Short mmCIF file of C-alpha atoms in Angstrom, two decimals:
data_model
loop_
_atom_site.label_atom_id
_atom_site.label_comp_id
_atom_site.label_asym_id
_atom_site.label_seq_id
_atom_site.Cartn_x
_atom_site.Cartn_y
_atom_site.Cartn_z
CA UNK A 1 23.03 -39.06 1.71
CA UNK A 2 20.41 -39.26 -0.88
CA UNK A 3 18.16 -36.53 0.91
CA UNK A 4 21.05 -33.91 0.56
CA UNK A 5 21.02 -34.50 -3.23
CA UNK A 6 17.73 -33.94 -3.44
CA UNK A 7 17.11 -30.40 -5.12
CA UNK A 8 13.46 -29.02 -4.90
CA UNK A 9 14.24 -26.34 -7.46
CA UNK A 10 15.32 -28.93 -9.93
CA UNK A 11 12.35 -31.13 -9.52
CA UNK A 12 10.05 -28.13 -9.65
CA UNK A 13 11.41 -26.89 -12.83
CA UNK A 14 10.88 -30.52 -14.22
CA UNK A 15 7.06 -30.15 -13.22
CA UNK A 16 7.18 -26.65 -14.89
CA UNK A 17 8.70 -27.26 -18.06
CA UNK A 18 6.71 -30.48 -18.56
CA UNK A 19 3.51 -28.46 -17.94
CA UNK A 20 4.69 -25.70 -20.38
CA UNK A 21 5.26 -28.16 -23.39
CA UNK A 22 1.65 -29.86 -22.64
CA UNK A 23 0.01 -26.65 -22.44
CA UNK A 24 1.66 -25.63 -26.05
CA UNK A 25 0.03 -28.87 -27.35
CA UNK A 26 -3.33 -27.63 -25.93
CA UNK A 27 -3.23 -24.25 -27.12
CA UNK A 28 -2.35 -25.69 -30.49
CA UNK A 29 -5.43 -27.74 -31.04
CA UNK A 30 -7.95 -25.98 -28.89
CA UNK A 31 -8.83 -22.74 -31.27
CA UNK A 32 -8.25 -25.23 -34.42
CA UNK A 33 -10.75 -27.61 -33.27
CA UNK A 34 -13.17 -25.17 -32.10
CA UNK A 35 -13.08 -23.06 -34.93
CA UNK A 36 -13.35 -25.94 -37.50
CA UNK A 37 -16.14 -27.67 -35.92
CA UNK A 38 -17.88 -24.18 -35.76
CA UNK A 39 -17.83 -23.87 -39.40
CA UNK A 40 -18.74 -27.31 -40.17
CA UNK A 41 -21.38 -27.72 -37.64
CA UNK A 42 -22.54 -24.94 -35.37
CA UNK A 43 -21.61 -22.94 -32.25
CA UNK A 44 -23.32 -25.61 -30.15
CA UNK A 45 -21.25 -28.43 -31.38
CA UNK A 46 -18.25 -26.64 -31.34
CA UNK A 47 -18.95 -25.91 -27.68
CA UNK A 48 -19.68 -29.36 -26.89
CA UNK A 49 -15.95 -30.31 -27.52
CA UNK A 50 -15.09 -27.84 -24.35
CA UNK A 51 -18.09 -29.18 -22.62
CA UNK A 52 -17.01 -32.66 -23.06
CA UNK A 53 -13.63 -32.02 -22.02
CA UNK A 54 -14.65 -30.22 -19.04
CA UNK A 55 -17.19 -32.97 -18.05
CA UNK A 56 -14.36 -35.28 -18.23
CA UNK A 57 -12.46 -33.21 -15.57
CA UNK A 58 -15.03 -32.97 -13.34
CA UNK A 59 -15.50 -36.58 -13.26
CA UNK A 60 -11.75 -36.82 -12.95
CA UNK A 61 -11.69 -34.67 -10.19
CA UNK A 62 -14.67 -36.35 -8.13
CA UNK A 63 -12.76 -39.90 -8.62
CA UNK A 64 -9.62 -38.20 -7.27
CA UNK A 65 -11.71 -36.97 -4.04
CA UNK A 66 -13.08 -40.50 -3.62
CA UNK A 67 -9.94 -42.44 -4.70
CA UNK A 68 -6.92 -40.45 -4.10
CA UNK A 69 -4.28 -42.93 -4.81
CA UNK A 70 -5.74 -42.83 -8.59
CA UNK A 71 -4.83 -39.25 -8.78
CA UNK A 72 -1.83 -39.01 -6.64
CA UNK A 73 0.29 -42.00 -7.12
CA UNK A 74 3.36 -41.26 -9.45
CA UNK A 75 2.31 -44.02 -12.31
CA UNK A 76 -1.13 -43.18 -11.87
CA UNK A 77 -0.75 -39.49 -12.54
CA UNK A 78 1.64 -40.48 -15.69
CA UNK A 79 -0.88 -42.74 -16.63
CA UNK A 80 -3.74 -40.17 -16.72
CA UNK A 81 -1.52 -37.65 -18.74
CA UNK A 82 -0.77 -40.27 -21.35
CA UNK A 83 -4.65 -41.05 -21.46
CA UNK A 84 -5.38 -37.32 -22.27
CA UNK A 85 -2.65 -37.40 -25.02
CA UNK A 86 -4.02 -40.75 -26.61
CA UNK A 87 -7.48 -39.45 -26.59
CA UNK A 88 -6.60 -36.13 -28.21
CA UNK A 89 -4.33 -37.96 -30.68
CA UNK A 90 -7.58 -40.00 -31.84
CA UNK A 91 -9.73 -36.87 -32.46
CA UNK A 92 -7.45 -36.10 -35.77
CA UNK A 93 -9.14 -39.24 -37.11
CA UNK A 94 -12.96 -38.40 -35.97
CA UNK A 95 -15.44 -36.91 -38.52
CA UNK A 96 -18.39 -36.27 -36.46
CA UNK A 97 -19.05 -33.93 -33.96
CA UNK A 98 -20.48 -36.32 -31.25
CA UNK A 99 -17.44 -38.36 -31.48
CA UNK A 100 -15.01 -35.37 -30.98
CA UNK A 101 -17.14 -34.49 -27.83
CA UNK A 102 -16.81 -38.13 -26.53
CA UNK A 103 -12.94 -38.44 -27.07
CA UNK A 104 -12.98 -34.98 -25.62
CA UNK A 105 -14.42 -36.42 -22.54
CA UNK A 106 -12.03 -39.10 -22.13
CA UNK A 107 -9.00 -36.40 -22.54
CA UNK A 108 -10.92 -34.24 -19.79
CA UNK A 109 -10.91 -37.37 -17.62
CA UNK A 110 -7.18 -37.79 -17.84
CA UNK A 111 -6.63 -34.04 -17.17
CA UNK A 112 -9.06 -34.14 -14.33
CA UNK A 113 -7.25 -36.94 -12.49
CA UNK A 114 -3.48 -35.64 -13.31
CA UNK A 115 -3.87 -32.04 -12.57
CA UNK A 116 -4.56 -32.16 -9.00
CA UNK A 117 -1.67 -34.73 -8.48
CA UNK A 118 0.54 -32.04 -10.20
CA UNK A 119 -0.40 -29.87 -7.68
CA UNK A 120 -0.35 -31.72 -4.79
CA UNK A 121 3.39 -33.05 -5.47
CA UNK A 122 4.48 -29.27 -6.00
CA UNK A 123 2.88 -28.78 -2.45
CA UNK A 124 5.30 -31.57 -1.24
CA UNK A 125 8.23 -29.16 -1.87
CA UNK A 126 7.77 -27.80 1.51
CA UNK A 127 11.46 -25.88 0.94
CA UNK A 128 9.64 -23.56 -1.51
CA UNK A 129 7.22 -20.84 -1.18
CA UNK A 130 3.70 -21.79 -1.91
CA UNK A 131 2.88 -18.53 -3.66
CA UNK A 132 6.00 -19.00 -5.76
CA UNK A 133 4.93 -22.36 -6.79
CA UNK A 134 1.90 -21.55 -8.09
CA UNK A 135 2.74 -18.18 -9.79
CA UNK A 136 5.64 -19.88 -11.48
CA UNK A 137 2.95 -22.80 -12.45
CA UNK A 138 0.58 -20.36 -13.89
CA UNK A 139 3.88 -18.65 -15.74
CA UNK A 140 4.87 -21.93 -17.23
CA UNK A 141 1.34 -22.79 -18.47
CA UNK A 142 1.33 -19.43 -19.82
CA UNK A 143 4.72 -19.82 -21.75
CA UNK A 144 3.37 -22.96 -23.38
CA UNK A 145 0.06 -21.32 -24.31
CA UNK A 146 1.84 -18.56 -26.16
CA UNK A 147 4.24 -21.08 -28.01
CA UNK A 148 0.99 -23.19 -29.17
CA UNK A 149 -0.94 -20.12 -30.04
CA UNK A 150 1.88 -18.83 -32.19
CA UNK A 151 2.50 -22.42 -33.79
CA UNK A 152 -1.60 -22.58 -34.34
CA UNK A 153 -0.82 -19.52 -36.68
CA UNK A 154 1.42 -21.23 -38.82
CA UNK A 155 0.05 -24.75 -38.76
CA UNK A 156 -2.64 -25.25 -41.58
CA UNK A 157 -5.76 -25.80 -40.05
CA UNK A 158 -6.87 -28.42 -42.41
CA UNK A 159 -3.65 -30.77 -41.16
CA UNK A 160 -5.48 -32.23 -38.14
CA UNK A 161 -3.51 -35.43 -38.04
CA UNK A 162 0.05 -33.05 -37.80
CA UNK A 163 -1.74 -30.95 -35.36
CA UNK A 164 -2.52 -33.76 -32.97
CA UNK A 165 0.46 -35.85 -33.55
CA UNK A 166 2.64 -32.77 -32.17
CA UNK A 167 -0.02 -32.76 -29.30
CA UNK A 168 0.29 -36.29 -28.51
CA UNK A 169 4.18 -36.12 -28.47
CA UNK A 170 3.85 -33.02 -25.97
CA UNK A 171 1.93 -35.15 -23.62
CA UNK A 172 4.43 -37.83 -23.85
CA UNK A 173 7.16 -35.49 -22.94
CA UNK A 174 4.85 -33.98 -20.07
CA UNK A 175 4.41 -37.67 -18.82
CA UNK A 176 8.08 -38.58 -18.46
CA UNK A 177 9.32 -35.30 -16.84
CA UNK A 178 6.25 -35.69 -14.28
CA UNK A 179 7.31 -39.17 -13.58
CA UNK A 180 11.15 -38.19 -12.85
CA UNK A 181 10.13 -35.21 -10.57
CA UNK A 182 7.55 -37.42 -8.77
CA UNK A 183 9.78 -40.33 -7.86
CA UNK A 184 12.43 -38.17 -6.52
CA UNK A 185 9.75 -36.06 -4.52
CA UNK A 186 8.53 -39.46 -3.09
CA UNK A 187 11.62 -40.78 -2.18
CA UNK A 188 12.58 -37.56 -0.55
CA UNK A 189 9.36 -37.40 1.27
CA UNK A 190 9.61 -41.06 2.67
CA UNK A 191 13.15 -40.24 3.81
CA UNK A 192 11.53 -36.97 5.72
CA UNK A 193 8.88 -39.25 7.30
CA UNK A 194 11.20 -42.13 8.45
CA UNK A 195 13.52 -39.41 9.88
CA UNK A 196 10.48 -37.91 11.78
CA UNK A 197 9.20 -41.24 13.01
CA UNK A 198 12.75 -41.96 14.52
CA UNK A 199 12.67 -38.82 16.17
CA UNK A 200 9.24 -39.17 17.64
CA UNK A 201 9.98 -42.87 18.69
CA UNK A 202 10.40 -42.09 22.25
CA UNK A 203 6.88 -40.27 22.23
CA UNK A 204 3.87 -42.69 22.29
CA UNK A 205 1.23 -40.10 21.06
CA UNK A 206 -1.42 -41.59 18.61
CA UNK A 207 -3.83 -38.86 19.51
CA UNK A 208 -2.83 -35.89 17.09
CA UNK A 209 -3.20 -38.38 13.70
CA UNK A 210 -7.12 -38.86 14.76
CA UNK A 211 -7.45 -35.50 15.73
CA UNK A 212 -6.13 -34.61 12.18
CA UNK A 213 -8.62 -36.85 10.61
CA UNK A 214 -11.68 -35.59 12.49
CA UNK A 215 -10.68 -31.97 11.77
CA UNK A 216 -10.49 -32.84 8.16
CA UNK A 217 -13.77 -34.31 8.07
CA UNK A 218 -15.35 -31.83 10.26
CA UNK A 219 -14.41 -28.48 8.76
CA UNK A 220 -14.23 -27.77 4.85
CA UNK A 221 -13.99 -24.89 2.77
CA UNK A 222 -17.56 -23.27 2.66
CA UNK A 223 -19.23 -24.23 -0.46
CA UNK A 224 -20.03 -20.82 -1.75
CA UNK A 225 -16.10 -20.08 -2.04
CA UNK A 226 -16.00 -23.12 -4.23
CA UNK A 227 -18.95 -21.92 -6.22
CA UNK A 228 -17.48 -18.34 -6.89
CA UNK A 229 -14.41 -20.57 -8.46
CA UNK A 230 -16.45 -22.08 -10.72
CA UNK A 231 -18.17 -19.11 -11.74
CA UNK A 232 -15.08 -17.19 -12.57
CA UNK A 233 -14.16 -20.15 -14.77
CA UNK A 234 -17.73 -20.27 -16.26
CA UNK A 235 -17.04 -16.50 -17.31
CA UNK A 236 -13.49 -17.19 -18.09
CA UNK A 237 -13.51 -19.75 -20.58
CA UNK A 238 -16.14 -17.79 -22.37
CA UNK A 239 -13.60 -16.59 -24.99
CA UNK A 240 -12.40 -19.82 -25.74
CA UNK A 241 -15.81 -20.43 -27.37
CA UNK A 242 -16.89 -16.80 -28.09
CA UNK A 243 -13.71 -15.48 -29.65
CA UNK A 244 -13.36 -18.88 -31.71
CA UNK A 245 -16.99 -18.28 -33.22
CA UNK A 246 -17.00 -14.52 -33.09
CA UNK A 247 -13.68 -13.89 -34.89
CA UNK A 248 -14.64 -15.80 -38.24
CA UNK A 249 -18.04 -14.21 -38.17
CA UNK A 250 -17.51 -10.34 -37.23
CA UNK A 251 -13.55 -10.10 -37.25
CA UNK A 252 -12.20 -12.33 -40.09
CA UNK A 253 -9.10 -9.81 -40.68
CA UNK A 254 -7.39 -11.52 -37.80
CA UNK A 255 -6.41 -15.13 -37.34
CA UNK A 256 -8.50 -16.58 -34.68
CA UNK A 257 -5.40 -17.61 -32.47
CA UNK A 258 -4.28 -14.01 -32.23
CA UNK A 259 -6.17 -12.96 -29.04
CA UNK A 260 -4.81 -16.14 -27.39
CA UNK A 261 -1.40 -15.81 -27.72
CA UNK A 262 -1.28 -11.92 -26.98
CA UNK A 263 -3.27 -12.45 -24.03
CA UNK A 264 -0.70 -15.30 -22.97
CA UNK A 265 2.20 -12.83 -23.10
CA UNK A 266 0.36 -10.69 -20.95
CA UNK A 267 0.18 -13.18 -18.27
CA UNK A 268 3.84 -14.08 -19.01
CA UNK A 269 5.07 -10.40 -18.33
CA UNK A 270 2.71 -9.96 -15.28
CA UNK A 271 1.98 -12.96 -13.53
CA UNK A 272 5.16 -13.17 -11.04
CA UNK A 273 5.30 -9.43 -10.42
CA UNK A 274 1.49 -9.33 -9.56
CA UNK A 275 1.70 -12.60 -7.40
CA UNK A 276 4.63 -11.02 -5.62
CA UNK A 277 2.66 -7.79 -4.84
CA UNK A 278 -0.16 -10.28 -3.42
CA UNK A 279 2.32 -11.90 -1.04
CA UNK A 280 3.29 -8.49 0.24
CA UNK A 281 -0.01 -7.25 0.98
CA UNK A 282 -1.46 -10.64 2.30
CA UNK A 283 -4.69 -9.91 1.00
CA UNK A 284 -5.14 -12.56 -1.76
CA UNK A 285 -9.28 -11.66 -1.87
CA UNK A 286 -8.43 -8.45 -3.30
CA UNK A 287 -6.84 -9.90 -5.98
CA UNK A 288 -9.78 -12.08 -6.77
CA UNK A 289 -11.97 -8.98 -6.85
CA UNK A 290 -9.63 -7.30 -9.19
CA UNK A 291 -9.70 -10.47 -11.18
CA UNK A 292 -13.71 -10.41 -11.43
CA UNK A 293 -13.32 -6.63 -12.36
CA UNK A 294 -11.25 -7.66 -15.34
CA UNK A 295 -13.73 -10.06 -16.49
CA UNK A 296 -16.57 -7.32 -16.19
CA UNK A 297 -14.54 -4.67 -18.26
CA UNK A 298 -13.70 -7.16 -20.89
CA UNK A 299 -17.12 -8.28 -21.54
CA UNK A 300 -18.58 -4.84 -21.75
CA UNK A 301 -15.93 -3.73 -24.19
CA UNK A 302 -17.19 -6.67 -26.53
CA UNK A 303 -20.65 -5.13 -25.93
CA UNK A 304 -20.04 -1.68 -27.20
CA UNK A 305 -17.34 -2.86 -29.96
CA UNK A 306 -18.67 -6.11 -31.10
CA UNK A 307 -17.37 -5.50 -34.81
CA UNK A 308 -13.92 -4.26 -33.84
CA UNK A 309 -10.87 -6.59 -33.96
CA UNK A 310 -8.89 -4.35 -31.55
CA UNK A 311 -11.60 -4.70 -29.11
CA UNK A 312 -11.37 -8.33 -29.34
CA UNK A 313 -7.65 -8.13 -28.65
CA UNK A 314 -8.11 -5.55 -25.84
CA UNK A 315 -10.83 -7.68 -24.36
CA UNK A 316 -8.75 -10.96 -24.35
CA UNK A 317 -6.06 -8.94 -22.65
CA UNK A 318 -8.22 -7.87 -19.85
CA UNK A 319 -9.51 -11.57 -19.44
CA UNK A 320 -5.79 -12.64 -19.02
CA UNK A 321 -5.31 -9.97 -16.42
CA UNK A 322 -8.28 -11.47 -14.63
CA UNK A 323 -6.75 -14.80 -14.34
CA UNK A 324 -3.44 -13.57 -13.54
CA UNK A 325 -5.00 -11.87 -10.35
CA UNK A 326 -7.44 -14.58 -9.45
CA UNK A 327 -5.88 -18.25 -10.26
CA UNK A 328 -2.55 -18.10 -8.31
CA UNK A 329 -4.22 -16.42 -5.16
CA UNK A 330 -7.25 -18.97 -5.28
CA UNK A 331 -4.70 -21.74 -5.10
CA UNK A 332 -2.72 -20.05 -2.51
CA UNK A 333 -5.79 -19.66 -0.22
CA UNK A 334 -6.87 -23.41 -0.74
CA UNK A 335 -3.25 -24.59 0.36
CA UNK A 336 -3.12 -22.26 3.33
CA UNK A 337 -6.53 -23.51 4.25
CA UNK A 338 -5.24 -27.25 3.83
CA UNK A 339 -2.17 -26.41 6.17
CA UNK A 340 -4.46 -24.71 8.80
CA UNK A 341 -6.97 -27.47 9.01
CA UNK A 342 -4.52 -30.39 8.63
CA UNK A 343 -6.75 -31.60 5.87
CA UNK A 344 -5.46 -33.73 3.08
CA UNK A 345 -3.95 -31.13 0.53
CA UNK A 346 -4.52 -33.70 -2.53
CA UNK A 347 -8.03 -34.06 -1.80
CA UNK A 348 -8.72 -30.41 -1.30
CA UNK A 349 -6.99 -29.62 -4.56
CA UNK A 350 -9.18 -32.19 -6.14
CA UNK A 351 -12.23 -30.67 -4.92
CA UNK A 352 -11.05 -27.24 -6.29
CA UNK A 353 -10.42 -28.97 -9.63
CA UNK A 354 -13.69 -30.63 -9.57
CA UNK A 355 -15.41 -27.17 -8.96
CA UNK A 356 -13.32 -25.35 -11.48
CA UNK A 357 -14.10 -28.02 -14.07
CA UNK A 358 -17.80 -27.78 -13.40
CA UNK A 359 -17.46 -23.87 -13.84
CA UNK A 360 -15.52 -24.52 -17.31
CA UNK A 361 -18.14 -27.48 -18.34
CA UNK A 362 -21.13 -25.33 -18.08
CA UNK A 363 -19.24 -21.99 -19.48
CA UNK A 364 -17.99 -23.85 -22.57
CA UNK A 365 -21.60 -25.15 -23.60
CA UNK A 366 -23.11 -21.70 -22.53
CA UNK A 367 -20.60 -20.05 -24.97
CA UNK A 368 -22.07 -21.79 -27.82
CA UNK A 369 -25.41 -21.62 -26.91
CA UNK A 370 -25.37 -17.82 -26.02
CA UNK A 371 -23.58 -17.43 -29.53
CA UNK A 372 -26.23 -19.00 -31.49
CA UNK A 373 -28.85 -17.21 -29.43
CA UNK A 374 -27.30 -13.81 -30.17
CA UNK A 375 -27.03 -14.82 -33.99
CA UNK A 376 -30.58 -16.26 -34.16
CA UNK A 377 -31.91 -12.76 -32.62
CA UNK A 378 -29.91 -10.62 -34.83
CA UNK A 379 -28.13 -8.98 -31.82
CA UNK A 380 -24.38 -9.76 -31.79
CA UNK A 381 -23.57 -8.37 -28.46
CA UNK A 382 -26.34 -10.35 -26.58
CA UNK A 383 -23.92 -12.88 -25.57
CA UNK A 384 -21.48 -10.60 -24.12
CA UNK A 385 -24.11 -8.20 -22.44
CA UNK A 386 -25.45 -11.21 -20.32
CA UNK A 387 -22.02 -11.98 -19.19
CA UNK A 388 -21.10 -8.46 -18.32
CA UNK A 389 -24.34 -8.33 -15.93
CA UNK A 390 -23.17 -11.83 -14.47
CA UNK A 391 -19.84 -10.53 -13.61
CA UNK A 392 -21.01 -7.26 -12.02
CA UNK A 393 -23.10 -9.47 -9.60
CA UNK A 394 -20.06 -11.55 -8.68
CA UNK A 395 -18.10 -8.71 -7.90
CA UNK A 396 -20.53 -7.71 -5.35
CA UNK A 397 -20.36 -11.20 -3.84
CA UNK A 398 -16.85 -11.04 -3.65
CA UNK A 399 -16.51 -8.03 -1.96
CA UNK A 400 -17.50 -9.19 1.52
CA UNK A 401 -19.72 -12.35 1.62
CA UNK A 402 -17.15 -14.77 0.06
CA UNK A 403 -14.16 -13.62 2.36
CA UNK A 404 -16.27 -13.61 5.26
CA UNK A 405 -17.24 -17.43 5.20
CA UNK A 406 -13.46 -18.17 4.09
CA UNK A 407 -12.43 -16.42 7.40
CA UNK A 408 -15.21 -17.97 9.50
CA UNK A 409 -14.12 -21.62 8.45
CA UNK A 410 -10.62 -20.60 9.51
CA UNK A 411 -11.81 -19.53 13.00
CA UNK A 412 -13.54 -22.38 13.51
CA UNK A 413 -10.54 -24.40 12.90
CA UNK A 414 -8.63 -22.14 15.53
CA UNK A 415 -11.43 -22.81 17.92
CA UNK A 416 -10.95 -26.23 17.63
CA UNK A 417 -7.45 -26.39 17.89
#
């Protein structure tokens, strides 16, 4: 009777709404704290906040691969969400840049442990399409970001205690919504497992679990596939630092949060239609290549029109298109590989989060360093020029090399079946 009452759509939307609310909190504080720290200290110290945040995510994702229960148990996921919210709240009371980076590290640890668990619970909703799950998750994130960036335009930047109080509340709500959904999903999964065991009670067949475990250990996604994900997010995070430092210096006529909420609006309107198109073509690697192409165009525009506010907005919009094409398609590729290989989906998602966070960690620090380098050499477009060249190189690698590695790994799975 309880199984019939389970509503996968309702529980997925609990997660989406919670994520949207927390994303709003993240969008509220990030441009403000980066911009204020950059003005008070330097681009390096502003970047160190995002570096610490992403270093924490790397550590959390790594711990999630080694200790799956720490990342996947409902109470653990909720606790990790609250850890992130509490750490962020205390940042309002810190006066030193190194202390901000340290508490950003703690917040990132909570994020790195909780987000793979979130994706894992979404994938437990077997009744729903995987591509739709991830496109709606990205849509929810962007909805929250728009709200947060718009709020950041009106909240006084010197009222950090108010800003981080709002952020803390968003994470409390997020944690509660996740806990409710995860408990319902866990109960439904347990009931389904009991029914399956009862149906197989007459078949004494211990071999399949052992084969599954062996496959999980023997066949993994190729390293270059993960590294390409790292590089993409290394590039994609640049504007979070680059724009936050660039706007006050070169285009002060626009608020620092403007390109972020405009870009988020683009993703809201185009995320689901483009994801549906990806499903129809069944060629997710094509969308990964388009994602890199969007990064290339975005950076190239900043090289040519460094002092233009319009160029900043266009560049941010192109970056958003890059994430629209790239993000959900990569999630689907990882999920499909997990299904084909009978690997632990939560473990693969933690690995993906690990490499993604590695990219954003390196990219956030590099963004501040490159900005300072460009200013010291009196070449305002130098940082954008270097990103343009690097993204062009990744476009060529993503054309054939990386897809071939992924498909070869899939063929090895089929051969072992």
